[in-house]
Amino acid sequence: MLGCSQPLCRDSGLIKIRGDRCWRELTCMDYHYETQPVPNPLAYFMHRSPWWFHQFETLVNHFIELVVPFFLFLGRRMCILHGFLQILFQVLLILSGNLSFLNWLTIVPSIACFDDTSLGFLFSSRPGGVKERVVQMQLKDAAREVRAVVNISFGLLIAYLSIPVVLNLLNSRQVMNTSFNPLRIVNTYGAFGSITKERTEVILQGTSSLDPNDPTAVWEEYDFKCKPGDLKRRPCFITPYHYRLDWLMWFAAFQTYEQNEWIIHLAGKLLAQEEETLSLMATNPFAGRAPPRWIRGEHFKYKFSRPRGKHASEGRWWIRKRIGPYFPPVNLQGLKKFYEDRNWPYPLRD
């Protein structure tokens, strides 16, 4: 299940319905847990849920994103229900995937759905306490009038700024993740409009061999801090923290290195064994040794192993199959012109 932020859930919900037939056929959750950017341990088990449960999840997602936002306009009780459902939904998303701080931030505006009365149980009722002071503040005519003016002013501003957003919402060519005004107060948002059906990974490998084409060359793998690599490493749980490089590697895996020149930039820094770059990695197979002479990118298809299956009994969380090369072997000298053409600082070995 893939979340969003308050009324913009309608954007996210519609972009799903329009963007990928699996959302309409209720099959997207058959793939999501395995192919999401950075799966966590619970995703490993959720992926094996029965088909009917995945369909139920997709229906719940559509209900939360397409129906529940309208609860905001249906009175106090429905507004509170909206806040409760949104927070519950985001908690479920937090537990089932490492979607960085997105879901945590979505919880914050949801709290505004609860008024003073509904949250009163959290505060002491003793004389002079928070509850009594809030009641006295609300009874003051001046405070009430100021609050009404502020609320109406903000409401009119948001309504005005929302015009292009609503028009985009109704457009069959709906645009995702776009700001329509310099204040960036009201924007369009959409996550996972389409779902990748297979997981591919770029694995960076280095060798000390003089000839990268030598069949006896030993290629050693770099592991990232959280993204899949080592088949026996348990998926991590890092939310709300965000490993940006791991996330970018997920995007790079279903594109080409020509579309992601930064990955060649990364290879050059690994060839130079730059400490700042290595700090972004989980392992450096050349630690305490001379830097690698060559680095290459290999392309693999990854799948979750089956719980209690053969591979799982061997300690493997993942199964992989090589697709082919992602980018050819490169060395530091050969990358010099590549760096110069882009005005990038040329990495130097210590």
mmCIF file of C-alpha atoms in Angstrom:
data_model
loop_
_atom_site.group_PDB
_atom_site.id
_atom_site.type_symbol
_atom_site.label_atom_id
_atom_site.label_comp_id
_atom_site.label_asym_id
_atom_site.label_seq_id
_atom_site.Cartn_x
_atom_site.Cartn_y
_atom_site.Cartn_z
ATOM 1 C CA MET A 1 0.000 0.000 0.000
ATOM 2 C CA LEU A 2 1.460 3.328 -1.049
ATOM 3 C CA GLY A 3 0.676 6.529 0.763
ATOM 4 C CA CYS A 4 0.281 10.223 0.150
ATOM 5 C CA SER A 5 -0.416 13.483 1.908
ATOM 6 C CA GLN A 6 -3.958 14.561 2.814
ATOM 7 C CA PRO A 7 -6.167 15.919 -0.029
ATOM 8 C CA LEU A 8 -3.297 15.319 -2.416
ATOM 9 C CA CYS A 9 -4.141 11.653 -1.942
ATOM 10 C CA ARG A 10 -6.618 12.257 -4.738
ATOM 11 C CA ASP A 11 -3.691 13.125 -7.023
ATOM 12 C CA SER A 12 -1.806 10.023 -5.964
ATOM 13 C CA GLY A 13 -4.878 7.829 -6.252
ATOM 14 C CA LEU A 14 -5.849 9.072 -9.702
ATOM 15 C CA ILE A 15 -2.319 8.823 -11.072
ATOM 16 C CA LYS A 16 -2.356 5.156 -10.053
ATOM 17 C CA ILE A 17 -5.689 4.452 -11.710
ATOM 18 C CA ARG A 18 -4.547 6.215 -14.885
ATOM 19 C CA GLY A 19 -0.916 5.164 -14.847
ATOM 20 C CA ASP A 20 -0.805 1.377 -14.641
ATOM 21 C CA ARG A 21 -3.413 -1.246 -15.410
ATOM 22 C CA CYS A 22 -2.278 -3.334 -12.427
ATOM 23 C CA TRP A 23 -3.903 -0.743 -10.138
ATOM 24 C CA ARG A 24 -7.165 -1.255 -11.985
ATOM 25 C CA GLU A 25 -6.759 -5.035 -12.040
ATOM 26 C CA LEU A 26 -5.842 -5.033 -8.314
ATOM 27 C CA THR A 27 -2.544 -6.855 -8.930
ATOM 28 C CA CYS A 28 0.056 -4.147 -8.178
ATOM 29 C CA MET A 29 0.655 -5.401 -4.646
ATOM 30 C CA ASP A 30 1.728 -8.753 -6.126
ATOM 31 C CA TYR A 31 4.946 -6.952 -7.106
ATOM 32 C CA HIS A 32 5.353 -3.902 -4.878
ATOM 33 C CA TYR A 33 6.984 -5.457 -1.807
ATOM 34 C CA GLU A 34 9.716 -7.078 -3.890
ATOM 35 C CA THR A 35 10.330 -4.195 -6.298
ATOM 36 C CA GLN A 36 9.992 -1.127 -4.036
ATOM 37 C CA PRO A 37 13.146 1.038 -3.742
ATOM 38 C CA VAL A 38 14.511 -0.398 -0.483
ATOM 39 C CA PRO A 39 12.559 -3.369 0.926
ATOM 40 C CA ASN A 40 12.599 -4.110 4.647
ATOM 41 C CA PRO A 41 12.347 -7.480 6.471
ATOM 42 C CA LEU A 42 8.547 -7.367 6.761
ATOM 43 C CA ALA A 43 8.273 -6.804 2.997
ATOM 44 C CA TYR A 44 10.030 -10.148 2.504
ATOM 45 C CA PHE A 45 7.133 -11.945 4.198
ATOM 46 C CA MET A 46 4.366 -9.631 2.952
ATOM 47 C CA HIS A 47 5.379 -10.435 -0.620
ATOM 48 C CA ARG A 48 4.254 -14.034 -0.082
ATOM 49 C CA SER A 49 0.749 -13.072 1.068
ATOM 50 C CA PRO A 50 -2.085 -14.806 -0.843
ATOM 51 C CA TRP A 51 -3.436 -13.142 -3.984
ATOM 52 C CA TRP A 52 -6.737 -12.226 -2.342
ATOM 53 C CA PHE A 53 -4.920 -10.328 0.419
ATOM 54 C CA HIS A 54 -2.923 -8.367 -2.158
ATOM 55 C CA GLN A 55 -6.177 -7.463 -3.914
ATOM 56 C CA PHE A 56 -7.645 -6.357 -0.581
ATOM 57 C CA GLU A 57 -4.570 -4.178 0.018
ATOM 58 C CA THR A 58 -5.011 -2.507 -3.356
ATOM 59 C CA LEU A 59 -8.672 -1.822 -2.656
ATOM 60 C CA VAL A 60 -7.773 -0.301 0.711
ATOM 61 C CA ASN A 61 -5.180 1.870 -1.022
ATOM 62 C CA HIS A 62 -7.812 3.149 -3.472
ATOM 63 C CA PHE A 63 -10.288 3.773 -0.630
ATOM 64 C CA ILE A 64 -7.750 5.763 1.414
ATOM 65 C CA GLU A 65 -6.481 7.794 -1.525
ATOM 66 C CA LEU A 66 -9.682 8.370 -3.509
ATOM 67 C CA VAL A 67 -12.532 8.354 -0.969
ATOM 68 C CA VAL A 68 -11.221 9.187 2.501
ATOM 69 C CA PRO A 69 -9.896 12.698 1.571
ATOM 70 C CA PHE A 70 -13.502 13.853 1.066
ATOM 71 C CA PHE A 71 -14.191 13.052 4.735
ATOM 72 C CA LEU A 72 -12.482 16.377 5.517
ATOM 73 C CA PHE A 73 -15.572 18.212 4.241
ATOM 74 C CA LEU A 74 -18.215 16.091 5.982
ATOM 75 C CA GLY A 75 -18.172 17.519 9.493
ATOM 76 C CA ARG A 76 -16.204 17.057 12.679
ATOM 77 C CA ARG A 77 -16.623 13.332 13.192
ATOM 78 C CA MET A 78 -15.772 12.418 9.611
ATOM 79 C CA CYS A 79 -12.755 14.729 9.744
ATOM 80 C CA ILE A 80 -11.522 12.917 12.860
ATOM 81 C CA LEU A 81 -12.141 9.591 11.121
ATOM 82 C CA HIS A 82 -10.094 10.862 8.169
ATOM 83 C CA GLY A 83 -7.189 11.697 10.482
ATOM 84 C CA PHE A 84 -7.374 8.312 12.208
ATOM 85 C CA LEU A 85 -7.469 6.353 8.929
ATOM 86 C CA GLN A 86 -4.639 8.375 7.406
ATOM 87 C CA ILE A 87 -2.360 7.889 10.426
ATOM 88 C CA LEU A 88 -3.161 4.172 10.593
ATOM 89 C CA PHE A 89 -2.472 3.872 6.865
ATOM 90 C CA GLN A 90 0.878 5.648 7.170
ATOM 91 C CA VAL A 91 1.928 3.457 10.105
ATOM 92 C CA LEU A 92 1.229 0.362 8.000
ATOM 93 C CA LEU A 93 3.342 1.835 5.194
ATOM 94 C CA ILE A 94 6.172 2.616 7.603
ATOM 95 C CA LEU A 95 6.176 -0.983 8.801
ATOM 96 C CA SER A 96 6.168 -2.491 5.297
ATOM 97 C CA GLY A 97 8.796 -0.436 3.485
ATOM 98 C CA ASN A 98 11.680 2.024 3.771
ATOM 99 C CA LEU A 99 9.996 4.994 2.090
ATOM 100 C CA SER A 100 12.288 7.447 3.918
ATOM 101 C CA PHE A 101 10.536 10.283 5.798
ATOM 102 C CA LEU A 102 7.557 10.539 3.426
ATOM 103 C CA ASN A 103 5.036 8.693 5.584
ATOM 104 C CA TRP A 104 6.238 10.332 8.801
ATOM 105 C CA LEU A 105 5.680 13.767 7.279
ATOM 106 C CA THR A 106 2.204 12.734 6.127
ATOM 107 C CA ILE A 107 1.251 11.959 9.717
ATOM 108 C CA VAL A 108 1.968 15.562 10.780
ATOM 109 C CA PRO A 109 -0.880 17.300 8.864
ATOM 110 C CA SER A 110 -3.183 14.413 9.761
ATOM 111 C CA ILE A 111 -2.924 15.453 13.416
ATOM 112 C CA ALA A 112 -4.726 18.681 12.486
ATOM 113 C CA CYS A 113 -7.881 16.604 11.938
ATOM 114 C CA PHE A 114 -8.229 16.185 15.708
ATOM 115 C CA ASP A 115 -9.762 19.123 17.591
ATOM 116 C CA ASP A 116 -9.179 20.090 21.223
ATOM 117 C CA THR A 117 -12.056 17.971 22.485
ATOM 118 C CA SER A 118 -10.894 14.797 20.759
ATOM 119 C CA LEU A 119 -7.355 15.226 22.117
ATOM 120 C CA GLY A 120 -8.449 16.334 25.589
ATOM 121 C CA PHE A 121 -7.763 12.926 27.137
ATOM 122 C CA LEU A 122 -4.041 13.492 26.576
ATOM 123 C CA PHE A 123 -3.930 16.429 29.021
ATOM 124 C CA SER A 124 -4.551 16.877 32.710
ATOM 125 C CA SER A 125 -7.932 18.191 33.906
ATOM 126 C CA ARG A 126 -6.516 19.734 37.098
ATOM 127 C CA PRO A 127 -7.314 23.402 37.794
ATOM 128 C CA GLY A 128 -4.944 25.702 35.960
ATOM 129 C CA GLY A 129 -3.893 22.915 33.603
ATOM 130 C CA VAL A 130 -3.586 23.008 29.815
ATOM 131 C CA LYS A 131 -7.220 22.099 29.202
ATOM 132 C CA GLU A 132 -8.538 24.872 31.426
ATOM 133 C CA ARG A 133 -6.235 27.459 29.859
ATOM 134 C CA VAL A 134 -7.319 26.447 26.345
ATOM 135 C CA VAL A 135 -10.999 26.784 27.277
ATOM 136 C CA GLN A 136 -10.395 30.241 28.723
ATOM 137 C CA MET A 137 -8.503 31.270 25.591
ATOM 138 C CA GLN A 138 -11.343 30.097 23.368
ATOM 139 C CA LEU A 139 -13.869 32.110 25.381
ATOM 140 C CA LYS A 140 -12.073 35.390 24.762
ATOM 141 C CA ASP A 141 -13.884 37.285 22.010
ATOM 142 C CA ALA A 142 -10.724 38.886 20.626
ATOM 143 C CA ALA A 143 -8.922 35.564 20.292
ATOM 144 C CA ARG A 144 -11.950 34.004 18.645
ATOM 145 C CA GLU A 145 -12.253 36.821 16.124
ATOM 146 C CA VAL A 146 -8.549 36.795 15.277
ATOM 147 C CA ARG A 147 -8.663 33.028 14.793
ATOM 148 C CA ALA A 148 -11.686 33.329 12.500
ATOM 149 C CA VAL A 149 -9.998 35.982 10.355
ATOM 150 C CA VAL A 150 -6.804 33.921 10.071
ATOM 151 C CA ASN A 151 -8.734 30.760 9.181
ATOM 152 C CA ILE A 152 -10.810 32.502 6.502
ATOM 153 C CA SER A 153 -7.753 34.231 5.038
ATOM 154 C CA PHE A 154 -5.789 31.004 4.767
ATOM 155 C CA GLY A 155 -8.816 29.217 3.379
ATOM 156 C CA LEU A 156 -9.249 31.785 0.590
ATOM 157 C CA LEU A 157 -5.517 31.711 -0.208
ATOM 158 C CA ILE A 158 -5.442 27.916 -0.440
ATOM 159 C CA ALA A 159 -8.629 27.865 -2.538
ATOM 160 C CA TYR A 160 -7.132 30.351 -4.989
ATOM 161 C CA LEU A 161 -3.799 28.527 -5.248
ATOM 162 C CA SER A 162 -5.603 25.196 -5.677
ATOM 163 C CA ILE A 163 -7.314 26.166 -8.941
ATOM 164 C CA PRO A 164 -4.527 24.880 -11.257
ATOM 165 C CA VAL A 165 -4.098 21.846 -9.025
ATOM 166 C CA VAL A 166 -7.778 20.912 -9.358
ATOM 167 C CA LEU A 167 -7.663 21.494 -13.125
ATOM 168 C CA ASN A 168 -4.657 19.164 -13.314
ATOM 169 C CA LEU A 169 -6.535 16.638 -11.215
ATOM 170 C CA LEU A 170 -9.396 16.599 -13.719
ATOM 171 C CA ASN A 171 -7.089 16.440 -16.722
ATOM 172 C CA SER A 172 -6.652 13.013 -18.325
ATOM 173 C CA ARG A 173 -2.978 13.937 -18.814
ATOM 174 C CA GLN A 174 -2.473 14.543 -15.121
ATOM 175 C CA VAL A 175 1.045 15.725 -14.181
ATOM 176 C CA MET A 176 2.766 14.266 -11.134
ATOM 177 C CA ASN A 177 4.934 16.058 -8.544
ATOM 178 C CA THR A 178 4.651 19.594 -9.883
ATOM 179 C CA SER A 179 4.473 23.027 -8.244
ATOM 180 C CA PHE A 180 2.124 25.584 -9.801
ATOM 181 C CA ASN A 181 3.121 28.631 -7.772
ATOM 182 C CA PRO A 182 6.314 30.168 -6.388
ATOM 183 C CA LEU A 183 5.107 29.770 -2.801
ATOM 184 C CA ARG A 184 4.957 25.981 -3.234
ATOM 185 C CA ILE A 185 2.081 25.806 -0.755
ATOM 186 C CA VAL A 186 -0.282 23.712 -2.898
ATOM 187 C CA ASN A 187 1.195 21.243 -5.373
ATOM 188 C CA THR A 188 0.421 18.038 -7.196
ATOM 189 C CA TYR A 189 1.808 14.833 -5.774
ATOM 190 C CA GLY A 190 1.799 11.277 -6.990
ATOM 191 C CA ALA A 191 3.775 8.238 -5.935
ATOM 192 C CA PHE A 192 4.113 4.890 -7.694
ATOM 193 C CA GLY A 193 1.833 5.718 -10.609
ATOM 194 C CA SER A 194 3.287 2.594 -12.184
ATOM 195 C CA ILE A 195 4.836 -0.467 -10.571
ATOM 196 C CA THR A 196 7.915 -2.274 -11.846
ATOM 197 C CA LYS A 197 7.170 -5.971 -12.208
ATOM 198 C CA GLU A 198 10.774 -7.176 -11.846
ATOM 199 C CA ARG A 199 13.584 -6.032 -9.595
ATOM 200 C CA THR A 200 16.941 -5.359 -11.212
ATOM 201 C CA GLU A 201 20.088 -4.259 -9.411
ATOM 202 C CA VAL A 202 23.373 -2.715 -10.483
ATOM 203 C CA ILE A 203 26.246 -4.413 -8.676
ATOM 204 C CA LEU A 204 29.569 -2.562 -8.669
ATOM 205 C CA GLN A 205 32.629 -4.823 -8.829
ATOM 206 C CA GLY A 206 36.349 -4.051 -8.689
ATOM 207 C CA THR A 207 39.446 -6.014 -9.612
ATOM 208 C CA SER A 208 43.199 -5.651 -9.119
ATOM 209 C CA SER A 209 43.865 -7.518 -12.366
ATOM 210 C CA LEU A 210 45.891 -5.716 -15.035
ATOM 211 C CA ASP A 211 43.553 -7.001 -17.742
ATOM 212 C CA PRO A 212 39.804 -6.686 -17.013
ATOM 213 C CA ASN A 213 39.053 -9.162 -19.809
ATOM 214 C CA ASP A 214 41.249 -11.865 -18.294
ATOM 215 C CA PRO A 215 38.903 -14.786 -17.495
ATOM 216 C CA THR A 216 40.945 -15.473 -14.344
ATOM 217 C CA ALA A 217 40.440 -11.915 -13.030
ATOM 218 C CA VAL A 218 38.868 -11.868 -9.557
ATOM 219 C CA TRP A 219 36.027 -9.366 -9.294
ATOM 220 C CA GLU A 220 35.001 -8.306 -5.786
ATOM 221 C CA GLU A 221 31.677 -6.652 -4.990
ATOM 222 C CA TYR A 222 30.916 -3.410 -3.196
ATOM 223 C CA ASP A 223 27.886 -3.546 -0.913
ATOM 224 C CA PHE A 224 25.672 -0.541 -0.328
ATOM 225 C CA LYS A 225 24.306 0.232 3.111
ATOM 226 C CA CYS A 226 20.758 -0.899 2.500
ATOM 227 C CA LYS A 227 19.908 -1.779 -1.077
ATOM 228 C CA PRO A 228 19.965 -5.480 -2.071
ATOM 229 C CA GLY A 229 23.375 -6.857 -2.945
ATOM 230 C CA ASP A 230 24.730 -9.664 -0.786
ATOM 231 C CA LEU A 231 22.177 -12.468 -1.117
ATOM 232 C CA LYS A 232 22.552 -13.463 2.537
ATOM 233 C CA ARG A 233 22.182 -10.008 4.020
ATOM 234 C CA ARG A 234 18.850 -9.417 5.707
ATOM 235 C CA PRO A 235 16.850 -6.488 4.250
ATOM 236 C CA CYS A 236 17.407 -3.433 6.419
ATOM 237 C CA PHE A 237 14.980 -1.309 8.402
ATOM 238 C CA ILE A 238 16.012 2.370 8.281
ATOM 239 C CA THR A 239 12.822 4.479 8.163
ATOM 240 C CA PRO A 240 12.625 7.451 8.601
ATOM 241 C CA TYR A 241 16.309 7.713 7.656
ATOM 242 C CA HIS A 242 17.043 7.969 3.947
ATOM 243 C CA TYR A 243 20.070 6.548 2.114
ATOM 244 C CA ARG A 244 19.865 8.719 -0.988
ATOM 245 C CA LEU A 245 22.584 6.865 -2.917
ATOM 246 C CA ASP A 246 20.837 3.510 -2.409
ATOM 247 C CA TRP A 247 17.593 5.084 -3.624
ATOM 248 C CA LEU A 248 19.293 6.488 -6.734
ATOM 249 C CA MET A 249 20.765 3.073 -7.498
ATOM 250 C CA TRP A 250 17.207 1.716 -7.622
ATOM 251 C CA PHE A 251 16.326 4.234 -10.344
ATOM 252 C CA ALA A 252 19.565 3.580 -12.230
ATOM 253 C CA ALA A 253 18.872 -0.148 -12.350
ATOM 254 C CA PHE A 254 15.916 0.187 -14.730
ATOM 255 C CA GLN A 255 17.595 2.844 -16.842
ATOM 256 C CA THR A 256 21.013 2.927 -18.550
ATOM 257 C CA TYR A 257 24.311 4.319 -17.361
ATOM 258 C CA GLU A 258 24.114 6.909 -20.160
ATOM 259 C CA GLN A 259 20.990 8.229 -18.430
ATOM 260 C CA ASN A 260 22.799 8.166 -15.091
ATOM 261 C CA GLU A 261 26.274 9.545 -15.694
ATOM 262 C CA TRP A 262 26.709 10.045 -11.968
ATOM 263 C CA ILE A 263 27.253 6.284 -11.609
ATOM 264 C CA ILE A 264 30.433 6.549 -13.696
ATOM 265 C CA HIS A 265 31.402 9.509 -11.514
ATOM 266 C CA LEU A 266 30.888 7.210 -8.515
ATOM 267 C CA ALA A 267 33.045 4.503 -10.094
ATOM 268 C CA GLY A 268 35.889 6.988 -10.509
ATOM 269 C CA LYS A 269 35.753 7.966 -6.857
ATOM 270 C CA LEU A 270 35.784 4.302 -5.833
ATOM 271 C CA LEU A 271 38.815 3.737 -8.073
ATOM 272 C CA ALA A 272 40.535 6.550 -6.158
ATOM 273 C CA GLN A 273 39.291 5.129 -2.834
ATOM 274 C CA GLU A 274 38.030 8.507 -1.697
ATOM 275 C CA GLU A 275 37.099 8.272 1.978
ATOM 276 C CA GLU A 276 33.978 10.441 1.689
ATOM 277 C CA THR A 277 32.593 8.235 -1.064
ATOM 278 C CA LEU A 278 33.506 5.003 0.709
ATOM 279 C CA SER A 279 31.636 6.268 3.779
ATOM 280 C CA LEU A 280 28.447 5.919 1.717
ATOM 281 C CA MET A 281 29.131 2.228 1.148
ATOM 282 C CA ALA A 282 28.602 -0.688 3.525
ATOM 283 C CA THR A 283 31.750 -2.547 2.464
ATOM 284 C CA ASN A 284 35.000 -1.807 0.680
ATOM 285 C CA PRO A 285 36.502 -5.087 -0.561
ATOM 286 C CA PHE A 286 39.839 -3.302 -1.057
ATOM 287 C CA ALA A 287 40.120 -1.915 2.469
ATOM 288 C CA GLY A 288 43.721 -2.053 3.688
ATOM 289 C CA ARG A 289 44.895 -2.888 0.170
ATOM 290 C CA ALA A 290 45.828 -1.075 -3.009
ATOM 291 C CA PRO A 291 42.856 0.501 -4.815
ATOM 292 C CA PRO A 292 41.227 -1.510 -7.608
ATOM 293 C CA ARG A 293 42.593 -1.040 -11.112
ATOM 294 C CA TRP A 294 39.215 -1.515 -12.765
ATOM 295 C CA ILE A 295 35.555 -1.170 -11.789
ATOM 296 C CA ARG A 296 32.551 -2.409 -13.720
ATOM 297 C CA GLY A 297 28.798 -2.483 -13.280
ATOM 298 C CA GLU A 298 26.959 -5.786 -13.587
ATOM 299 C CA HIS A 299 23.213 -6.026 -14.094
ATOM 300 C CA PHE A 300 21.233 -8.665 -12.164
ATOM 301 C CA LYS A 301 17.607 -9.647 -11.741
ATOM 302 C CA TYR A 302 16.755 -10.091 -8.030
ATOM 303 C CA LYS A 303 13.880 -12.023 -6.479
ATOM 304 C CA PHE A 304 12.979 -12.761 -2.882
ATOM 305 C CA SER A 305 13.744 -16.326 -1.848
ATOM 306 C CA ARG A 306 10.788 -18.304 -0.570
ATOM 307 C CA PRO A 307 10.478 -18.409 3.245
ATOM 308 C CA ARG A 308 11.380 -21.896 4.520
ATOM 309 C CA GLY A 309 12.424 -22.825 0.977
ATOM 310 C CA LYS A 310 15.761 -24.217 -0.199
ATOM 311 C CA HIS A 311 17.520 -20.873 -0.649
ATOM 312 C CA ALA A 312 16.139 -19.488 2.611
ATOM 313 C CA SER A 313 17.443 -22.557 4.454
ATOM 314 C CA GLU A 314 20.889 -21.648 3.114
ATOM 315 C CA GLY A 315 20.543 -18.166 4.606
ATOM 316 C CA ARG A 316 19.664 -16.394 1.367
ATOM 317 C CA TRP A 317 17.078 -13.640 1.422
ATOM 318 C CA TRP A 318 17.495 -13.076 -2.308
ATOM 319 C CA ILE A 319 17.966 -15.091 -5.484
ATOM 320 C CA ARG A 320 19.621 -13.429 -8.445
ATOM 321 C CA LYS A 321 20.318 -14.067 -12.116
ATOM 322 C CA ARG A 322 22.818 -12.146 -14.226
ATOM 323 C CA ILE A 323 21.306 -10.098 -17.056
ATOM 324 C CA GLY A 324 24.584 -8.797 -18.486
ATOM 325 C CA PRO A 325 26.965 -5.856 -18.177
ATOM 326 C CA TYR A 326 25.555 -2.511 -17.031
ATOM 327 C CA PHE A 327 28.669 -0.523 -17.860
ATOM 328 C CA PRO A 328 32.022 -1.854 -19.113
ATOM 329 C CA PRO A 329 35.193 -1.966 -16.996
ATOM 330 C CA VAL A 330 36.668 1.511 -16.460
ATOM 331 C CA ASN A 331 39.947 2.643 -14.943
ATOM 332 C CA LEU A 332 40.943 5.981 -13.470
ATOM 333 C CA GLN A 333 43.159 7.047 -16.351
ATOM 334 C CA GLY A 334 40.505 6.174 -18.901
ATOM 335 C CA LEU A 335 37.954 8.336 -17.072
ATOM 336 C CA LYS A 336 40.115 11.478 -17.137
ATOM 337 C CA LYS A 337 38.573 12.920 -20.319
ATOM 338 C CA PHE A 338 35.090 11.922 -19.123
ATOM 339 C CA TYR A 339 35.620 14.050 -16.016
ATOM 340 C CA GLU A 340 37.205 16.948 -17.926
ATOM 341 C CA ASP A 341 34.354 17.122 -20.460
ATOM 342 C CA ARG A 342 31.894 17.601 -17.607
ATOM 343 C CA ASN A 343 34.081 19.958 -15.563
ATOM 344 C CA TRP A 344 34.138 17.493 -12.681
ATOM 345 C CA PRO A 345 37.095 17.459 -10.289
ATOM 346 C CA TYR A 346 39.349 14.578 -11.248
ATOM 347 C CA PRO A 347 39.684 12.153 -8.301
ATOM 348 C CA LEU A 348 43.230 11.538 -7.121
ATOM 349 C CA ARG A 349 44.441 8.525 -5.224
ATOM 350 C CA ASP A 350 45.964 9.130 -1.831
#
